[in-house]
Tab-separated table of C-alpha atoms in Angstrom:
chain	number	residue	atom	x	y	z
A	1	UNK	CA	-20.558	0.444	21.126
A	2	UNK	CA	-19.137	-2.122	23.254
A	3	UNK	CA	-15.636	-3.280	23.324
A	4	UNK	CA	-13.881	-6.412	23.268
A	5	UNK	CA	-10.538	-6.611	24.918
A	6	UNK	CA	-8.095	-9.757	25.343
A	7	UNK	CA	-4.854	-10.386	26.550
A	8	UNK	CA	-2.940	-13.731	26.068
A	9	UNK	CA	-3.561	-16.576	23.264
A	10	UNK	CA	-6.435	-14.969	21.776
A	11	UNK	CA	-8.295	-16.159	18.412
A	12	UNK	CA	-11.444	-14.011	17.200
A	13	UNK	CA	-13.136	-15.849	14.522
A	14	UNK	CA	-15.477	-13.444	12.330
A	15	UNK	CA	-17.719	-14.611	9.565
A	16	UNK	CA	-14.606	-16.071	7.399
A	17	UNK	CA	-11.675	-13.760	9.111
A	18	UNK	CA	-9.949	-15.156	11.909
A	19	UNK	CA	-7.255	-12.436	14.152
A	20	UNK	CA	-4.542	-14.313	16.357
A	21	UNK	CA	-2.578	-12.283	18.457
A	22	UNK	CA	-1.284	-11.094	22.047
A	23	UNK	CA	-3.553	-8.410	22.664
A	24	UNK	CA	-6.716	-7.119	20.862
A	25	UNK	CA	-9.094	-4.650	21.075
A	26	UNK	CA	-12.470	-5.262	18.647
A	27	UNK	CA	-15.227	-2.866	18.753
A	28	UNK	CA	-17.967	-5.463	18.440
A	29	UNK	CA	-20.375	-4.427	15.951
A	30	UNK	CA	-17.990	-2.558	13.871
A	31	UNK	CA	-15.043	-2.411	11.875
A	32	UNK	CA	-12.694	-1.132	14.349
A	33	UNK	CA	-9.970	-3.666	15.748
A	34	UNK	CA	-6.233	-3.234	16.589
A	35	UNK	CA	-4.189	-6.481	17.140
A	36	UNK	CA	-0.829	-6.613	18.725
A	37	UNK	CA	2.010	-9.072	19.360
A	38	UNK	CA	2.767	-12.084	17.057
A	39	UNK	CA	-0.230	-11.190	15.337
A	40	UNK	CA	-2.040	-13.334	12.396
A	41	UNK	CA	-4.958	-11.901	10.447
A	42	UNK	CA	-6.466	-14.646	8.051
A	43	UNK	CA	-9.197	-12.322	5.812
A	44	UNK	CA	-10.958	-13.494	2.412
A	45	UNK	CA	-9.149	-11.642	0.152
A	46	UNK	CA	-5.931	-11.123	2.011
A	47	UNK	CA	-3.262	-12.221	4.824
A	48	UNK	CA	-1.603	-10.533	7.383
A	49	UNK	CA	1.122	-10.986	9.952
A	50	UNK	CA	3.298	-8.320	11.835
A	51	UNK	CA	3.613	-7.127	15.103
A	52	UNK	CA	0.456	-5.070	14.578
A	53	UNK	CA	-2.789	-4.704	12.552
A	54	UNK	CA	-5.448	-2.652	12.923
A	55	UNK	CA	-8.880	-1.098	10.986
A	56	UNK	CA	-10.670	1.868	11.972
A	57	UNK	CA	-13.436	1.855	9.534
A	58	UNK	CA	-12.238	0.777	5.102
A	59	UNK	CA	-8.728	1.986	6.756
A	60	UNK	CA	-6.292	-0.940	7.311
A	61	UNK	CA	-2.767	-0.556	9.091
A	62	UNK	CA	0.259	-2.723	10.302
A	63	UNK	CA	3.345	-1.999	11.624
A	64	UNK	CA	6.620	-4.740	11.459
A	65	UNK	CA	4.983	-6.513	8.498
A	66	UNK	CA	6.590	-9.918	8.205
A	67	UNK	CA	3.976	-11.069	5.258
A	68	UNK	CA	1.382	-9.123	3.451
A	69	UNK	CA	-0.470	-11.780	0.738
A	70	UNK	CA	-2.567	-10.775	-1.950
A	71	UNK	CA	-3.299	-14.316	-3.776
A	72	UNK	CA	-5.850	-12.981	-6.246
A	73	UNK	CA	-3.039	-10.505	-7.621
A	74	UNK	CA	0.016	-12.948	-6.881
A	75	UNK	CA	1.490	-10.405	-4.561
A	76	UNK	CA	3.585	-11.054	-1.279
A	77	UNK	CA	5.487	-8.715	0.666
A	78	UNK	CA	7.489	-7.218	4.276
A	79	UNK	CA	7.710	-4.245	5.538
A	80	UNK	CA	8.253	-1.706	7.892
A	81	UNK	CA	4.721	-0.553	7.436
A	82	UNK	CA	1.630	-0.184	5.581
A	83	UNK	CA	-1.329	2.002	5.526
A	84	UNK	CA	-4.554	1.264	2.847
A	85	UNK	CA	-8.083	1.695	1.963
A	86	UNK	CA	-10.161	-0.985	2.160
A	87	UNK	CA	-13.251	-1.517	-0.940
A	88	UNK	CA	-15.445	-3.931	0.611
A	89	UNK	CA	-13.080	-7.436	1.635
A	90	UNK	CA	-10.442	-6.368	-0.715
A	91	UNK	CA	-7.655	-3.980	0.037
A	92	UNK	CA	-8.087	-0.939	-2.879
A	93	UNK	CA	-5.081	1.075	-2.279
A	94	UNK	CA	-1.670	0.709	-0.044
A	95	UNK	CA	1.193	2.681	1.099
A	96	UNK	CA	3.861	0.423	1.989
A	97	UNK	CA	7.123	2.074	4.038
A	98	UNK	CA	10.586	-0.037	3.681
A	99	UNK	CA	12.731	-0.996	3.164
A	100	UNK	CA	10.204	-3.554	1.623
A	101	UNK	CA	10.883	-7.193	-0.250
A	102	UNK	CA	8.406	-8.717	-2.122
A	103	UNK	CA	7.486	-10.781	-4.736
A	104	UNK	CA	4.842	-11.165	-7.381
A	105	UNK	CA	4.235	-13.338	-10.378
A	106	UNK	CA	5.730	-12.419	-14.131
A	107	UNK	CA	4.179	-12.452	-17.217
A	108	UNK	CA	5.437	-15.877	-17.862
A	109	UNK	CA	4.151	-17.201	-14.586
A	110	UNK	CA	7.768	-16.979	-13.007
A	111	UNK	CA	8.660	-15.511	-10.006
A	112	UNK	CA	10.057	-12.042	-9.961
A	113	UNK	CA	12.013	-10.657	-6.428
A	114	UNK	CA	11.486	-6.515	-6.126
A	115	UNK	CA	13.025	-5.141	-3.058
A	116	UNK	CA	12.676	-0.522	-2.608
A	117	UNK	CA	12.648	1.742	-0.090
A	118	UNK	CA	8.646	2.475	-0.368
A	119	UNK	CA	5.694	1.123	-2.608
A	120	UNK	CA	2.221	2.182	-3.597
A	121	UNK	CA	-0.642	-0.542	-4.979
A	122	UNK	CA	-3.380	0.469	-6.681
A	123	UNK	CA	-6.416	-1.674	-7.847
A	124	UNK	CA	-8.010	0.670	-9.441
A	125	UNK	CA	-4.691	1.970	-11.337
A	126	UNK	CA	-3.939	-2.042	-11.707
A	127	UNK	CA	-0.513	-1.214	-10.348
A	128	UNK	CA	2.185	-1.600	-8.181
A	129	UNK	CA	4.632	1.203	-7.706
A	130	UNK	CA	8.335	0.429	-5.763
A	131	UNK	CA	10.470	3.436	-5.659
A	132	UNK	CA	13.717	4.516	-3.837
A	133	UNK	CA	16.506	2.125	-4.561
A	134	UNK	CA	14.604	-0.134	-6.318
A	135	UNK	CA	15.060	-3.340	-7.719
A	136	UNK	CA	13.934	-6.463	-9.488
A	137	UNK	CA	15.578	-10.042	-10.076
A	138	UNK	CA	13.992	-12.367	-12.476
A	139	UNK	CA	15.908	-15.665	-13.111
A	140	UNK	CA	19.109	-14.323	-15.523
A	141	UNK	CA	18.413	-10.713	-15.172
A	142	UNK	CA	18.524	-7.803	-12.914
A	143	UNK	CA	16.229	-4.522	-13.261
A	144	UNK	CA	17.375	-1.060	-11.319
A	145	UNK	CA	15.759	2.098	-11.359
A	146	UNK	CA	14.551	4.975	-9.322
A	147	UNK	CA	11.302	3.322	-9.685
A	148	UNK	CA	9.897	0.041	-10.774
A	149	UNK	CA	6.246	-0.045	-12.057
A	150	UNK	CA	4.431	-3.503	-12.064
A	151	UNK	CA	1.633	-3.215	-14.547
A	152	UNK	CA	-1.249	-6.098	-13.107
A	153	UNK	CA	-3.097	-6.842	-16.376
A	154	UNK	CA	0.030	-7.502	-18.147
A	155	UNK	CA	2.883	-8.688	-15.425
A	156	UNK	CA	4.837	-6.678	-17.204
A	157	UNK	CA	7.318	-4.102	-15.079
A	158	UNK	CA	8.254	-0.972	-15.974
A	159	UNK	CA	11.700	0.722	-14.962
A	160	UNK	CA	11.624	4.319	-14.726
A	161	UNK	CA	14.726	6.512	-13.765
A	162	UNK	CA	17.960	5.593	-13.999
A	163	UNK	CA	17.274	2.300	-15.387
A	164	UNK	CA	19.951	-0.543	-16.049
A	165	UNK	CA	19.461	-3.752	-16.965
A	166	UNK	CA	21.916	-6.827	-15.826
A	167	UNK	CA	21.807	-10.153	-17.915
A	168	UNK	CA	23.566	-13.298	-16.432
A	169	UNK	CA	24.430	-15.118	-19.666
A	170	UNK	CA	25.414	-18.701	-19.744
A	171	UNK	CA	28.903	-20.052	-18.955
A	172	UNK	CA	30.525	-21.770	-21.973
A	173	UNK	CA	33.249	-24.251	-21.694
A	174	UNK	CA	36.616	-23.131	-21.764
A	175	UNK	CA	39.197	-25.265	-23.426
């Protein structure tokens, strides 16, 4: 296989993905690429940008994640890292290393701020999994637990370990 190697402003445009970086490496033919520095990764069913991306094959890495974005599932997130299996366009299954921040869509359309020390998604579960110090903030209330489970279908989240529950009620007047 040949390889593709570029140093400075570079843009590789692919089908419908488009990589922006420093530095990359494609192997031109296949589905083996690592991107460094400032990099942007524009895919069909996902977005990327961290210091560095790469694919060797359905698995997908990056490393100083500033913005993972999953619109079909309403998921955004940073990290330290991630690691997943790609099915087809779609990313199937991801580690994610923290501390992370993220956020996701509720039940009720609202937004809904988790923050851990690791996560796990699953599309075939239909779940996202934040564990170690987690945490949740939704408008008037605050979730903790050991671990938070975001059920997909539903929106619904699920505190497991240790949970407690925070509700900011509403200031009446005092005469």
């Amino acid at each position: 296989r040949q390889i593709l190697e570029a140093t400075g402003n570079v843009q590789l445009d692919r089908d419908k993905d488009r990589v922006t970086a420093a530095f990359l490496r494609w192997s031109v033919g296949g589905k083996t690429y690592l991107a460094r520095r400032g990099v942007r990764a524009l895919f069909s069913a996902y977005r990327l940008e961290a210091e560095e991306v790469g694919r060797d094959g359905e698995t997908l890495w990056a490393k100083e994640v500033r913005r993972y974005e999953d619109p079909r599932e309403g998921l955004v997130l940073s990290a330290s890292a991630v690691k997943g299996r790609l099915e087809g366009d779609q990313v199937g299954e991801m580690e994610v290393s923290g501390p992370l921040e993220g956020t996701f869509r509720g039940a009720k359309g609202e937004s809904v701020r988790v923050t851990g020390d690791r996560g796990i998604f699953s599309r075939d579960r239909g779940t996202v999994v934040v564990s170690g110090n987690a945490r949740a903030v939704q408008s008037d209330r605050i979730v903790t637990a050991e671990s938070l489970v975001l059920h997909l279908d539903t929106r619904r989240l699920e505190a497991l370990g240790n949970p407690q529950l925070v509700f900011t009620l509403p200031q009446k007047d005092k005469p």
